[in-house]
């Protein structure tokens, strides 16, 4: 019987490694195996497209072997293509080669797929000679009609990314995305699910010189391979100066200007619709409920049309929709954006309301900060930025009114004349009304920068008069615009201006005094317009959604701190998180178990106990009481279970799922900590192999080793407690920030009061990533 050929992909960057792999393959091929391994260098590419014979070899192979000691972009593409073709990829890595070990860790994907480490090339030969399981990852064929597009977004966003997202929105294609800033590490099983459900894939590559671009481009290549393997329409956008990898060179669409991107997306959009219309949904083609179920996405942005089906309406939500809060604060992953979406959707369900939902991002204001605000005196900064926000809010309210009534005003005599006058006042020849809010914000900022530089150059401590601010900022007659809006609102019920994402992207060097002014002035501008509109007897609300750690840090020295009407999204009740998860599970089961309690639903999907504890409690205890983390843990565990065709999440799946989640959490919290306290960057990694419980002196030693200045150590410990990374242990009870109602003083005073008895404990969520082993509890024996 003829031996089946198995394609072997590996990088050539390290000649010694490549030679060793080739030697191992040769030795394995000398054995009487049912397969024969074919290394990539045997592909005859002369006179043909480089990628064609490689993809043909993959199609002909029962499985594919790939070495990831170094992350070669073409090999990554071939791994994705193999999975897309519904074949098994057997990953290997040389244990003694440092290679791209840290990059593998940062990217994600490969550790969630799993890989075999070999110490010697004879070890590799032996593994190739042993049985290799050929069961592939499950790939569903059901399309997601609500989210036809999938996008891989980078952590660093510039004008090209803004344009890409804006143009997809303008085409009215709802999309899901991987976001390098929010998600940090890509999960292979989740990405396979997203790509298989999409009708079109958009991959914006970045110049490798940009921070984080290397990891982003690797993710794009993996998804490009997946998409090609599934024969999905795929748009690969690439800066014209970027040297495209050979495997995708013929597919890349280069761009020089934002218009190039707009043109490329315009050409791509019909392909999405064409694919969706030609591909008939086959229904769920899975064998198990666990494979079929969907609990939504950990990022609320990825589930806008469906979130209302399973959103848990908390007291904070009810207060916000009643207009009793002008600030919604919560930790990252606590559900701010989910509430933003639900508040928006509930209020705009009444057609008489005007809802202005704005999602500026920190990076869009960085240039404004660097080019203008750093040169202004303190008073001038506050004056200019308050005027900037006030102007922007009024412009966006006008934009939303004009958009909402663009058809009805013609047939409504009470609106017609007011509408035309407002439109003529708003639409100026030198003012852009194109694109979405992100593009308009960018254009206003750039116009302000150009005019400021022309008038003032780079003079430090520049003071500005009211007339100078007006001349710099306003293109419109602001007084007339405000009057026209107020008059128009007599025909409406209420106006809600919702801001989210302002702190997104803040900041690689820590938040500073100018960031504080940006946030403070936004709140002040919103309240000022509220007061003015309420004087005219209009129901007007301006609500800002912001991370509470950023808010606390920026606002603590404000005279108005504590006077704002805040809704705090801090979760402390595990039963609330359990109910949040139950609603999603029931919805994912198509309502089959909607009348059952959580335990009944849960035991359909997961083993009941793990290490002697009820499994949902065990997992929720490691979520830091953040809804997003609960969903991430479940998705990781479910991903490993479905990879092995199991009907329920098993002990092994929980082991692997918690390890993958722990690594994600470690990177995420390290970044979150360094955003607010830059000197603490990489601090969490100094807890590697630390004991589960440590004394104050031991903790002091870790901070010293991490080069935390002595004067800052108390503040850093406060941060570690505040984020739930550390807790205090009194006797046999652990206290974390979420178990004391997020009151840091309670943790600190308890620790001080019980100096001899209190210790610090590392949150169990971090143990797998940090290599921390639980200390066995000893039970005293009565004599």
XYZ file of C-alpha atoms in Angstrom, residues 120 135 187 196 239 273 275 280 300 319 478 482 507 531 693 715:
16
model
C 16.757 16.580 20.623
C -8.936 14.409 14.395
C -7.670 31.947 21.039
C -16.231 29.936 9.880
C 0.707 49.756 3.644
C -23.103 39.741 -0.044
C -20.862 34.740 -0.632
C -26.972 28.099 2.183
C -19.763 43.538 23.981
C -30.632 53.964 37.442
C -22.104 78.321 17.906
C -27.342 76.012 20.001
C -1.823 55.453 27.953
C -28.162 72.928 32.333
C 0.980 33.170 50.812
C 1.262 52.868 46.401
